[in-house]
PDB file of C-alpha atoms in Angstrom:
ATOM      1  CA  MET M   1      28.033  56.151 -26.566  1.00  0.00           C
ATOM      2  CA  GLU M   2      25.316  53.588 -25.950  1.00  0.00           C
ATOM      3  CA  LEU M   3      26.283  49.946 -26.095  1.00  0.00           C
ATOM      4  CA  SER M   4      23.045  48.999 -27.790  1.00  0.00           C
ATOM      5  CA  GLY M   5      24.556  45.797 -29.086  1.00  0.00           C
ATOM      6  CA  ILE M   6      24.258  44.245 -25.652  1.00  0.00           C
ATOM      7  CA  SER M   7      20.516  44.880 -25.601  1.00  0.00           C
ATOM      8  CA  ALA M   8      20.079  43.660 -29.158  1.00  0.00           C
ATOM      9  CA  LEU M   9      22.082  40.496 -28.597  1.00  0.00           C
ATOM     10  CA  SER M  10      20.374  39.845 -25.267  1.00  0.00           C
ATOM     11  CA  ALA M  11      16.927  40.175 -26.876  1.00  0.00           C
ATOM     12  CA  ILE M  12      17.156  36.516 -27.872  1.00  0.00           C
ATOM     13  CA  LEU M  13      16.583  35.648 -24.217  1.00  0.00           C
ATOM     14  CA  LYS M  14      13.126  37.254 -24.258  1.00  0.00           C
ATOM     15  CA  ARG M  15      11.969  35.800 -27.556  1.00  0.00           C
ATOM     16  CA  PRO M  16       8.997  33.411 -27.216  1.00  0.00           C
ATOM     17  CA  VAL M  17       9.443  29.773 -28.186  1.00  0.00           C
ATOM     18  CA  GLU M  18       6.838  27.657 -29.919  1.00  0.00           C
ATOM     19  CA  PRO M  19       7.637  24.011 -29.126  1.00  0.00           C
ATOM     20  CA  ARG M  20       7.988  21.783 -32.169  1.00  0.00           C
ATOM     21  CA  ASN M  21       7.671  18.021 -32.565  1.00  0.00           C
ATOM     22  CA  ASP M  22      11.407  17.707 -33.194  1.00  0.00           C
ATOM     23  CA  ALA M  23      12.295  18.957 -29.712  1.00  0.00           C
ATOM     24  CA  LEU M  24      15.962  17.958 -29.732  1.00  0.00           C
ATOM     25  CA  ALA M  25      16.612  19.573 -33.112  1.00  0.00           C
ATOM     26  CA  GLN M  26      14.823  22.717 -31.965  1.00  0.00           C
ATOM     27  CA  ARG M  27      16.838  22.851 -28.742  1.00  0.00           C
ATOM     28  CA  ARG M  28      20.057  22.443 -30.709  1.00  0.00           C
ATOM     29  CA  GLU M  29      19.053  25.321 -33.010  1.00  0.00           C
ATOM     30  CA  LEU M  30      18.243  27.536 -30.029  1.00  0.00           C
ATOM     31  CA  SER M  31      21.539  26.565 -28.397  1.00  0.00           C
ATOM     32  CA  ALA M  32      23.390  27.541 -31.568  1.00  0.00           C
ATOM     33  CA  GLU M  33      21.682  30.947 -31.567  1.00  0.00           C
ATOM     34  CA  LEU M  34      22.588  31.527 -27.924  1.00  0.00           C
ATOM     35  CA  GLN M  35      26.193  30.463 -28.460  1.00  0.00           C
ATOM     36  CA  THR M  36      26.524  32.790 -31.469  1.00  0.00           C
ATOM     37  CA  SER M  37      25.024  35.630 -29.455  1.00  0.00           C
ATOM     38  CA  CYS M  38      27.554  35.054 -26.660  1.00  0.00           C
ATOM     39  CA  GLN M  39      30.417  35.143 -29.171  1.00  0.00           C
ATOM     40  CA  GLN M  40      29.126  38.403 -30.645  1.00  0.00           C
ATOM     41  CA  LEU M  41      28.806  39.918 -27.178  1.00  0.00           C
ATOM     42  CA  VAL M  42      32.446  39.133 -26.417  1.00  0.00           C
ATOM     43  CA  ILE M  43      33.495  40.892 -29.629  1.00  0.00           C
ATOM     44  CA  LEU M  44      31.334  43.913 -28.772  1.00  0.00           C
ATOM     45  CA  LEU M  45      32.674  44.132 -25.225  1.00  0.00           C
ATOM     46  CA  LYS M  46      36.302  43.696 -26.308  1.00  0.00           C
ATOM     47  CA  ASP M  47      35.853  46.549 -28.764  1.00  0.00           C
ATOM     48  CA  SER M  48      34.344  48.678 -25.986  1.00  0.00           C
ATOM     49  CA  PHE M  49      37.219  47.923 -23.623  1.00  0.00           C
ATOM     50  CA  TYR M  50      39.805  49.055 -26.174  1.00  0.00           C
ATOM     51  CA  ARG M  51      38.113  52.436 -26.527  1.00  0.00           C
ATOM     52  CA  PHE M  52      38.938  53.179 -22.893  1.00  0.00           C
ATOM     53  CA  VAL M  53      42.667  53.747 -23.268  1.00  0.00           C
ATOM     54  CA  PRO M  54      43.435  57.392 -24.209  1.00  0.00           C
ATOM     55  CA  GLN M  55      46.120  59.574 -22.611  1.00  0.00           C
ATOM     56  CA  MET M  56      45.072  60.985 -19.232  1.00  0.00           C
ATOM     57  CA  SER M  57      46.004  63.938 -17.042  1.00  0.00           C
ATOM     58  CA  GLU M  58      46.470  63.783 -13.259  1.00  0.00           C
ATOM     59  CA  ALA M  59      43.074  65.469 -12.701  1.00  0.00           C
ATOM     60  CA  ASP M  60      41.353  62.845 -14.839  1.00  0.00           C
ATOM     61  CA  PHE M  61      42.767  60.087 -12.641  1.00  0.00           C
ATOM     62  CA  GLN M  62      41.330  61.580  -9.463  1.00  0.00           C
ATOM     63  CA  PHE M  63      37.988  62.469 -11.058  1.00  0.00           C
ATOM     64  CA  SER M  64      37.392  58.949 -12.319  1.00  0.00           C
ATOM     65  CA  GLU M  65      38.651  56.834  -9.443  1.00  0.00           C
ATOM     66  CA  LYS M  66      35.191  56.155  -7.991  1.00  0.00           C
ATOM     67  CA  LYS M  67      33.799  55.324 -11.416  1.00  0.00           C
ATOM     68  CA  ILE M  68      36.432  52.716 -12.111  1.00  0.00           C
ATOM     69  CA  MET M  69      35.925  51.195  -8.671  1.00  0.00           C
ATOM     70  CA  ASP M  70      32.224  50.859  -9.509  1.00  0.00           C
ATOM     71  CA  LEU M  71      33.153  49.084 -12.735  1.00  0.00           C
ATOM     72  CA  LYS M  72      35.458  46.740 -10.833  1.00  0.00           C
ATOM     73  CA  ALA M  73      32.691  46.028  -8.316  1.00  0.00           C
ATOM     74  CA  ASP M  74      30.259  45.226 -11.137  1.00  0.00           C
ATOM     75  CA  CYS M  75      32.687  42.684 -12.519  1.00  0.00           C
ATOM     76  CA  GLN M  76      33.182  41.077  -9.115  1.00  0.00           C
ATOM     77  CA  HIS M  77      29.445  40.845  -8.412  1.00  0.00           C
ATOM     78  CA  ALA M  78      28.294  39.464 -11.719  1.00  0.00           C
ATOM     79  CA  ASP M  79      25.176  37.778 -10.378  1.00  0.00           C
ATOM     80  CA  GLY M  80      22.543  39.976 -11.964  1.00  0.00           C
ATOM     81  CA  PRO M  81      18.769  39.774 -11.794  1.00  0.00           C
ATOM     82  CA  LEU M  82      18.492  37.485 -14.832  1.00  0.00           C
ATOM     83  CA  GLN M  83      17.078  34.079 -13.943  1.00  0.00           C
ATOM     84  CA  GLU M  84      16.336  31.008 -16.017  1.00  0.00           C
ATOM     85  CA  ASP M  85      12.594  31.575 -15.588  1.00  0.00           C
ATOM     86  CA  ASP M  86      12.920  35.090 -17.070  1.00  0.00           C
ATOM     87  CA  SER M  87      13.783  33.697 -20.490  1.00  0.00           C
ATOM     88  CA  PRO M  88      11.416  31.595 -22.603  1.00  0.00           C
ATOM     89  CA  ILE M  89      14.374  30.136 -24.506  1.00  0.00           C
ATOM     90  CA  LEU M  90      16.319  29.166 -21.394  1.00  0.00           C
ATOM     91  CA  ARG M  91      13.164  27.747 -19.825  1.00  0.00           C
ATOM     92  CA  HIS M  92      12.468  25.694 -22.961  1.00  0.00           C
ATOM     93  CA  LEU M  93      16.025  24.366 -23.084  1.00  0.00           C
ATOM     94  CA  SER M  94      16.139  23.482 -19.400  1.00  0.00           C
ATOM     95  CA  ILE M  95      13.097  21.206 -19.685  1.00  0.00           C
ATOM     96  CA  ASP M  96      15.530  18.676 -21.146  1.00  0.00           C
ATOM     97  CA  MET M  97      18.033  17.892 -18.375  1.00  0.00           C
ATOM     98  CA  ARG M  98      20.719  17.261 -20.986  1.00  0.00           C
ATOM     99  CA  PHE M  99      20.716  21.015 -21.686  1.00  0.00           C
ATOM    100  CA  LYS M 100      20.882  22.101 -18.032  1.00  0.00           C
ATOM    101  CA  ASP M 101      24.654  22.772 -17.991  1.00  0.00           C
ATOM    102  CA  PHE M 102      24.456  24.705 -21.252  1.00  0.00           C
ATOM    103  CA  VAL M 103      21.606  26.808 -19.865  1.00  0.00           C
ATOM    104  CA  GLN M 104      23.581  27.546 -16.692  1.00  0.00           C
ATOM    105  CA  SER M 105      26.750  28.525 -18.562  1.00  0.00           C
ATOM    106  CA  THR M 106      24.757  30.778 -20.894  1.00  0.00           C
ATOM    107  CA  LEU M 107      22.951  32.322 -17.944  1.00  0.00           C
ATOM    108  CA  ASP M 108      26.264  33.023 -16.190  1.00  0.00           C
ATOM    109  CA  PHE M 109      27.636  34.628 -19.339  1.00  0.00           C
ATOM    110  CA  TYR M 110      24.626  36.898 -19.855  1.00  0.00           C
ATOM    111  CA  LYS M 111      24.577  37.877 -16.182  1.00  0.00           C
ATOM    112  CA  LEU M 112      28.116  39.202 -16.491  1.00  0.00           C
ATOM    113  CA  ALA M 113      27.322  41.048 -19.733  1.00  0.00           C
ATOM    114  CA  GLN M 114      24.168  42.567 -18.249  1.00  0.00           C
ATOM    115  CA  ARG M 115      25.990  43.659 -15.101  1.00  0.00           C
ATOM    116  CA  LEU M 116      28.656  45.376 -17.185  1.00  0.00           C
ATOM    117  CA  LYS M 117      26.231  47.098 -19.545  1.00  0.00           C
ATOM    118  CA  PRO M 118      24.938  49.907 -17.265  1.00  0.00           C
ATOM    119  CA  THR M 119      28.404  50.738 -16.040  1.00  0.00           C
ATOM    120  CA  LEU M 120      29.911  50.678 -19.515  1.00  0.00           C
ATOM    121  CA  ASN M 121      27.068  52.785 -20.898  1.00  0.00           C
ATOM    122  CA  GLU M 122      27.521  55.315 -18.127  1.00  0.00           C
ATOM    123  CA  TYR M 123      31.294  55.521 -18.265  1.00  0.00           C
ATOM    124  CA  VAL M 124      32.248  54.887 -21.872  1.00  0.00           C
ATOM    125  CA  PRO M 125      31.958  58.631 -22.642  1.00  0.00           C
ATOM    126  CA  ASP M 126      34.344  59.234 -19.738  1.00  0.00           C
ATOM    127  CA  ALA M 127      37.455  57.612 -21.091  1.00  0.00           C
ATOM    128  CA  ALA M 128      39.235  58.554 -17.877  1.00  0.00           C
ATOM    129  CA  ALA M 129      37.321  55.874 -15.999  1.00  0.00           C
ATOM    130  CA  LEU M 130      39.502  52.955 -16.996  1.00  0.00           C
ATOM    131  CA  GLN M 131      42.689  54.946 -16.585  1.00  0.00           C
ATOM    132  CA  ALA M 132      41.738  55.719 -12.988  1.00  0.00           C
ATOM    133  CA  LEU M 133      42.391  52.268 -11.581  1.00  0.00           C
ATOM    134  CA  SER M 134      45.169  53.869  -9.579  1.00  0.00           C
ATOM    135  CA  LYS M 135      48.232  55.911 -10.273  1.00  0.00           C
ATOM    136  CA  SER M 136      50.422  52.832 -10.029  1.00  0.00           C
ATOM    137  CA  GLU M 137      48.214  50.290 -11.818  1.00  0.00           C
ATOM    138  CA  ASP M 138      48.307  49.747 -15.545  1.00  0.00           C
ATOM    139  CA  PRO M 139      44.758  50.259 -16.918  1.00  0.00           C
ATOM    140  CA  THR M 140      45.375  47.690 -19.625  1.00  0.00           C
ATOM    141  CA  LYS M 141      45.749  45.129 -16.835  1.00  0.00           C
ATOM    142  CA  PHE M 142      42.144  45.757 -15.782  1.00  0.00           C
ATOM    143  CA  ILE M 143      41.002  45.531 -19.396  1.00  0.00           C
ATOM    144  CA  ARG M 144      42.750  42.162 -19.688  1.00  0.00           C
ATOM    145  CA  VAL M 145      41.007  40.981 -16.507  1.00  0.00           C
ATOM    146  CA  LEU M 146      37.593  41.978 -17.912  1.00  0.00           C
ATOM    147  CA  GLN M 147      38.340  40.316 -21.217  1.00  0.00           C
ATOM    148  CA  GLY M 148      39.646  37.244 -19.457  1.00  0.00           C
ATOM    149  CA  GLU M 149      36.459  36.896 -17.426  1.00  0.00           C
ATOM    150  CA  MET M 150      34.282  37.262 -20.528  1.00  0.00           C
ATOM    151  CA  GLU M 151      36.418  34.769 -22.444  1.00  0.00           C
ATOM    152  CA  ASN M 152      36.366  32.262 -19.561  1.00  0.00           C
ATOM    153  CA  ARG M 153      32.594  32.383 -19.474  1.00  0.00           C
ATOM    154  CA  LEU M 154      32.415  32.100 -23.257  1.00  0.00           C
ATOM    155  CA  ASP M 155      34.749  29.085 -23.131  1.00  0.00           C
ATOM    156  CA  ARG M 156      32.356  27.409 -20.714  1.00  0.00           C
ATOM    157  CA  VAL M 157      29.399  28.204 -23.004  1.00  0.00           C
ATOM    158  CA  ASN M 158      31.339  26.748 -25.950  1.00  0.00           C
ATOM    159  CA  GLN M 159      32.245  23.580 -24.031  1.00  0.00           C
ATOM    160  CA  GLU M 160      28.648  22.989 -22.984  1.00  0.00           C
ATOM    161  CA  TYR M 161      27.479  23.794 -26.513  1.00  0.00           C
ATOM    162  CA  MET M 162      29.755  21.096 -27.931  1.00  0.00           C
ATOM    163  CA  LYS M 163      28.269  18.583 -25.481  1.00  0.00           C
ATOM    164  CA  VAL M 164      24.748  19.563 -26.542  1.00  0.00           C
ATOM    165  CA  MET M 165      25.612  19.189 -30.217  1.00  0.00           C
ATOM    166  CA  ALA M 166      26.978  15.693 -29.546  1.00  0.00           C
ATOM    167  CA  LEU M 167      23.655  14.475 -28.122  1.00  0.00           C
ATOM    168  CA  LYS M 168      21.975  11.639 -29.948  1.00  0.00           C
ATOM    169  CA  PHE M 169      18.388  11.955 -31.121  1.00  0.00           C
ATOM    170  CA  SER M 170      17.091   9.376 -28.653  1.00  0.00           C
ATOM    171  CA  TRP M 171      16.610   9.326 -24.927  1.00  0.00           C
TER     172      TRP M 171
END
């Protein structure tokens, strides 16, 4: 199962931007698109996490232990290769210092999603992966941790988005 939604929703980051005369209005529109994309990514990832919880045998636990540890490591090291300069939209938004915090929160969110994507794509077919946290750990606990991290980052994006939307049209 390919999580193509992550690629599709992340495509907004690579889209070129033609600056307009109404720069603040344009930046607000772009911010709204990014915020919506982040919300859709959380929904996609939550749905993916819930698919990981079938019944497992003892052999499945041992087979998948390394895979789940890789997934945990990906979540802990969420600083991916994505940089502000890699995205025309983020670059355009960051020109205006009032958008800097929004850009950073969005960047942090997408870094986590992009770090999770390869691991999720690789291990989604192996439903045993999430069950293999350990014989004593509840796999739903790990799912809640992943969801919590995504939601925390989305909350930060939403907070910064609200600040951006409250900006006045003058410097």
